[in-house]
Amino acid sequence: MFSAFPGSLTWVTQPLDRNVTLGGSVLLPCQVQSSDPSASPPNMVWNKAGVTYFFNGNPTQDVSPRYSVNYTTSGLNDLKISSVALDDDAFYTCQVFGFDMVQVKLNVHSKYTTTMAHYGHKVTLILREVTQLMI
């Protein structure tokens, strides 16, 4: 537990659901602060799909070097994923023991999917026009 005084921690930044293009990079911010300067440092964890990847900034297993955590004992615990791959599409949880946790969804899209989503409306209209010409 971070502090003997309940309520001494507050969120500075919480991660949010994110969309990222395959091959890109993404930062999932996670930071708390304590109102009690004498409190012990928080124990902070990053989980991916329920599996612990980082505990207090240190990998807990053989984690891909594409994953890194900017961690400080004062409450910073940002997760960065570089060269995003399809298997990075998952739920991630930033957990602060004795305080709170936030689960977010990282959605990975290929460049083709992103392009089609962007132009999807235009493609639909063109197909309707072509269909009408053929009738």
mmCIF file of C-alpha atoms in Angstrom:
data_model
loop_
_atom_site.group_PDB
_atom_site.id
_atom_site.type_symbol
_atom_site.label_atom_id
_atom_site.label_comp_id
_atom_site.label_asym_id
_atom_site.label_seq_id
_atom_site.Cartn_x
_atom_site.Cartn_y
_atom_site.Cartn_z
ATOM 1 C CA MET A 1 0.000 0.000 0.000
ATOM 2 C CA PHE A 2 1.236 3.450 -0.862
ATOM 3 C CA SER A 3 0.258 5.354 2.255
ATOM 4 C CA ALA A 4 -1.214 4.815 5.666
ATOM 5 C CA PHE A 5 -3.590 7.699 4.961
ATOM 6 C CA PRO A 6 -6.462 6.844 2.595
ATOM 7 C CA GLY A 7 -7.061 9.408 -0.111
ATOM 8 C CA SER A 8 -3.479 10.693 -0.179
ATOM 9 C CA LEU A 9 -3.108 9.637 -3.850
ATOM 10 C CA THR A 10 -4.694 11.348 -6.822
ATOM 11 C CA TRP A 11 -4.457 10.780 -10.556
ATOM 12 C CA VAL A 12 -2.282 13.173 -12.551
ATOM 13 C CA THR A 13 -2.832 11.360 -15.876
ATOM 14 C CA GLN A 14 -4.774 8.214 -16.691
ATOM 15 C CA PRO A 15 -4.441 6.126 -19.828
ATOM 16 C CA LEU A 16 -7.297 6.241 -22.346
ATOM 17 C CA ASP A 17 -8.421 3.861 -25.084
ATOM 18 C CA ARG A 18 -6.227 4.445 -28.126
ATOM 19 C CA ASN A 19 -6.147 3.645 -31.821
ATOM 20 C CA VAL A 20 -2.762 3.200 -33.442
ATOM 21 C CA THR A 21 -1.590 2.274 -36.923
ATOM 22 C CA LEU A 22 0.457 -0.870 -37.415
ATOM 23 C CA GLY A 23 4.165 0.012 -37.170
ATOM 24 C CA GLY A 24 3.524 3.236 -35.258
ATOM 25 C CA SER A 25 4.231 4.100 -31.634
ATOM 26 C CA VAL A 26 1.874 4.768 -28.759
ATOM 27 C CA LEU A 27 2.240 6.176 -25.250
ATOM 28 C CA LEU A 28 -0.163 5.119 -22.501
ATOM 29 C CA PRO A 29 0.305 7.685 -19.716
ATOM 30 C CA CYS A 30 -0.169 6.716 -16.088
ATOM 31 C CA GLN A 31 0.803 8.999 -13.224
ATOM 32 C CA VAL A 32 -0.324 9.538 -9.640
ATOM 33 C CA GLN A 33 0.830 11.921 -6.957
ATOM 34 C CA SER A 34 0.659 11.860 -3.193
ATOM 35 C CA SER A 35 -0.437 14.670 -0.933
ATOM 36 C CA ASP A 36 1.662 13.069 1.820
ATOM 37 C CA PRO A 37 5.398 13.758 1.283
ATOM 38 C CA SER A 38 6.346 11.120 3.882
ATOM 39 C CA ALA A 39 4.408 8.337 2.107
ATOM 40 C CA SER A 40 6.212 5.306 0.723
ATOM 41 C CA PRO A 41 6.562 5.110 -3.072
ATOM 42 C CA PRO A 42 3.576 3.495 -4.797
ATOM 43 C CA ASN A 43 3.815 -0.010 -6.236
ATOM 44 C CA MET A 44 2.807 0.341 -9.873
ATOM 45 C CA VAL A 45 2.092 -2.349 -12.446
ATOM 46 C CA TRP A 46 1.353 -2.582 -16.169
ATOM 47 C CA ASN A 47 -0.628 -5.622 -17.319
ATOM 48 C CA LYS A 48 -1.384 -6.707 -20.868
ATOM 49 C CA ALA A 49 -4.430 -8.960 -21.230
ATOM 50 C CA GLY A 50 -4.221 -9.849 -17.529
ATOM 51 C CA VAL A 51 -0.500 -10.732 -17.594
ATOM 52 C CA THR A 52 1.894 -8.547 -15.607
ATOM 53 C CA TYR A 53 4.556 -7.033 -17.878
ATOM 54 C CA PHE A 54 6.115 -4.400 -15.585
ATOM 55 C CA PHE A 55 6.303 -3.981 -11.812
ATOM 56 C CA ASN A 56 7.735 -0.642 -10.622
ATOM 57 C CA GLY A 57 9.269 -0.094 -14.046
ATOM 58 C CA ASN A 58 10.991 -3.490 -14.227
ATOM 59 C CA PRO A 59 9.920 -6.233 -16.662
ATOM 60 C CA THR A 60 8.450 -9.246 -14.865
ATOM 61 C CA GLN A 61 9.073 -11.636 -17.740
ATOM 62 C CA ASP A 62 10.697 -11.727 -21.162
ATOM 63 C CA VAL A 63 9.042 -8.557 -22.496
ATOM 64 C CA SER A 64 9.663 -7.422 -26.050
ATOM 65 C CA PRO A 65 12.172 -4.549 -26.267
ATOM 66 C CA ARG A 66 9.423 -2.663 -28.144
ATOM 67 C CA TYR A 67 7.816 -2.141 -24.708
ATOM 68 C CA SER A 68 9.304 0.339 -22.256
ATOM 69 C CA VAL A 69 8.168 2.124 -19.123
ATOM 70 C CA ASN A 70 9.121 5.591 -17.971
ATOM 71 C CA TYR A 71 8.903 4.981 -14.220
ATOM 72 C CA THR A 72 9.785 7.077 -11.178
ATOM 73 C CA THR A 73 9.190 6.347 -7.507
ATOM 74 C CA SER A 74 7.208 9.592 -7.294
ATOM 75 C CA GLY A 75 4.325 8.058 -9.276
ATOM 76 C CA LEU A 76 5.154 8.174 -13.002
ATOM 77 C CA ASN A 77 4.481 4.916 -14.888
ATOM 78 C CA ASP A 78 4.061 5.668 -18.631
ATOM 79 C CA LEU A 79 4.022 2.679 -21.008
ATOM 80 C CA LYS A 80 5.431 3.149 -24.522
ATOM 81 C CA ILE A 81 5.045 0.626 -27.318
ATOM 82 C CA SER A 82 7.192 1.136 -30.421
ATOM 83 C CA SER A 83 6.819 -0.530 -33.827
ATOM 84 C CA VAL A 84 3.298 -1.611 -32.903
ATOM 85 C CA ALA A 85 2.367 -5.113 -34.091
ATOM 86 C CA LEU A 86 -1.039 -6.747 -34.499
ATOM 87 C CA ASP A 87 -0.595 -8.747 -31.291
ATOM 88 C CA ASP A 88 -0.336 -5.473 -29.347
ATOM 89 C CA ASP A 89 -4.093 -5.075 -29.891
ATOM 90 C CA ALA A 90 -5.254 -5.887 -26.339
ATOM 91 C CA PHE A 91 -6.501 -4.581 -23.024
ATOM 92 C CA TYR A 92 -3.858 -2.879 -20.838
ATOM 93 C CA THR A 93 -4.143 -2.044 -17.152
ATOM 94 C CA CYS A 94 -2.188 0.487 -15.133
ATOM 95 C CA GLN A 95 -2.563 -0.534 -11.496
ATOM 96 C CA VAL A 96 -1.483 1.368 -8.419
ATOM 97 C CA PHE A 97 -1.619 -0.990 -5.438
ATOM 98 C CA GLY A 98 -3.775 0.194 -2.582
ATOM 99 C CA PHE A 99 -5.290 2.946 -4.709
ATOM 100 C CA ASP A 100 -6.856 2.314 -8.115
ATOM 101 C CA MET A 101 -6.432 0.816 -11.578
ATOM 102 C CA VAL A 102 -7.447 1.837 -15.092
ATOM 103 C CA GLN A 103 -8.005 -0.592 -17.962
ATOM 104 C CA VAL A 104 -7.793 0.640 -21.551
ATOM 105 C CA LYS A 105 -8.095 -0.908 -24.998
ATOM 106 C CA LEU A 106 -5.384 -0.465 -27.595
ATOM 107 C CA ASN A 107 -6.788 -0.967 -31.095
ATOM 108 C CA VAL A 108 -4.215 -1.681 -33.794
ATOM 109 C CA HIS A 109 -5.218 -0.968 -37.390
ATOM 110 C CA SER A 110 -3.376 -1.661 -40.604
ATOM 111 C CA LYS A 111 -2.662 1.281 -42.896
ATOM 112 C CA TYR A 112 -5.183 -0.144 -45.376
ATOM 113 C CA THR A 113 -7.937 -0.318 -42.726
ATOM 114 C CA THR A 114 -7.209 3.234 -41.604
ATOM 115 C CA THR A 115 -7.274 4.490 -45.194
ATOM 116 C CA MET A 116 -10.523 2.674 -45.943
ATOM 117 C CA ALA A 117 -12.123 4.016 -42.776
ATOM 118 C CA HIS A 118 -11.090 7.519 -43.790
ATOM 119 C CA TYR A 119 -12.359 7.182 -47.361
ATOM 120 C CA GLY A 120 -15.136 4.686 -46.639
ATOM 121 C CA HIS A 121 -17.931 7.195 -47.154
ATOM 122 C CA LYS A 122 -16.510 8.320 -50.521
ATOM 123 C CA VAL A 123 -16.082 4.699 -51.678
ATOM 124 C CA THR A 124 -19.699 3.937 -50.787
ATOM 125 C CA LEU A 125 -20.951 6.940 -52.767
ATOM 126 C CA ILE A 126 -18.866 6.023 -55.828
ATOM 127 C CA LEU A 127 -20.163 2.434 -55.733
ATOM 128 C CA ARG A 128 -23.758 3.705 -55.576
ATOM 129 C CA GLU A 129 -23.148 5.946 -58.590
ATOM 130 C CA VAL A 130 -21.571 3.104 -60.601
ATOM 131 C CA THR A 131 -24.456 0.784 -59.696
ATOM 132 C CA GLN A 132 -27.010 3.391 -60.828
ATOM 133 C CA LEU A 133 -25.183 3.807 -64.161
ATOM 134 C CA MET A 134 -25.280 0.061 -64.732
ATOM 135 C CA ILE A 135 -29.060 -0.140 -64.211
#
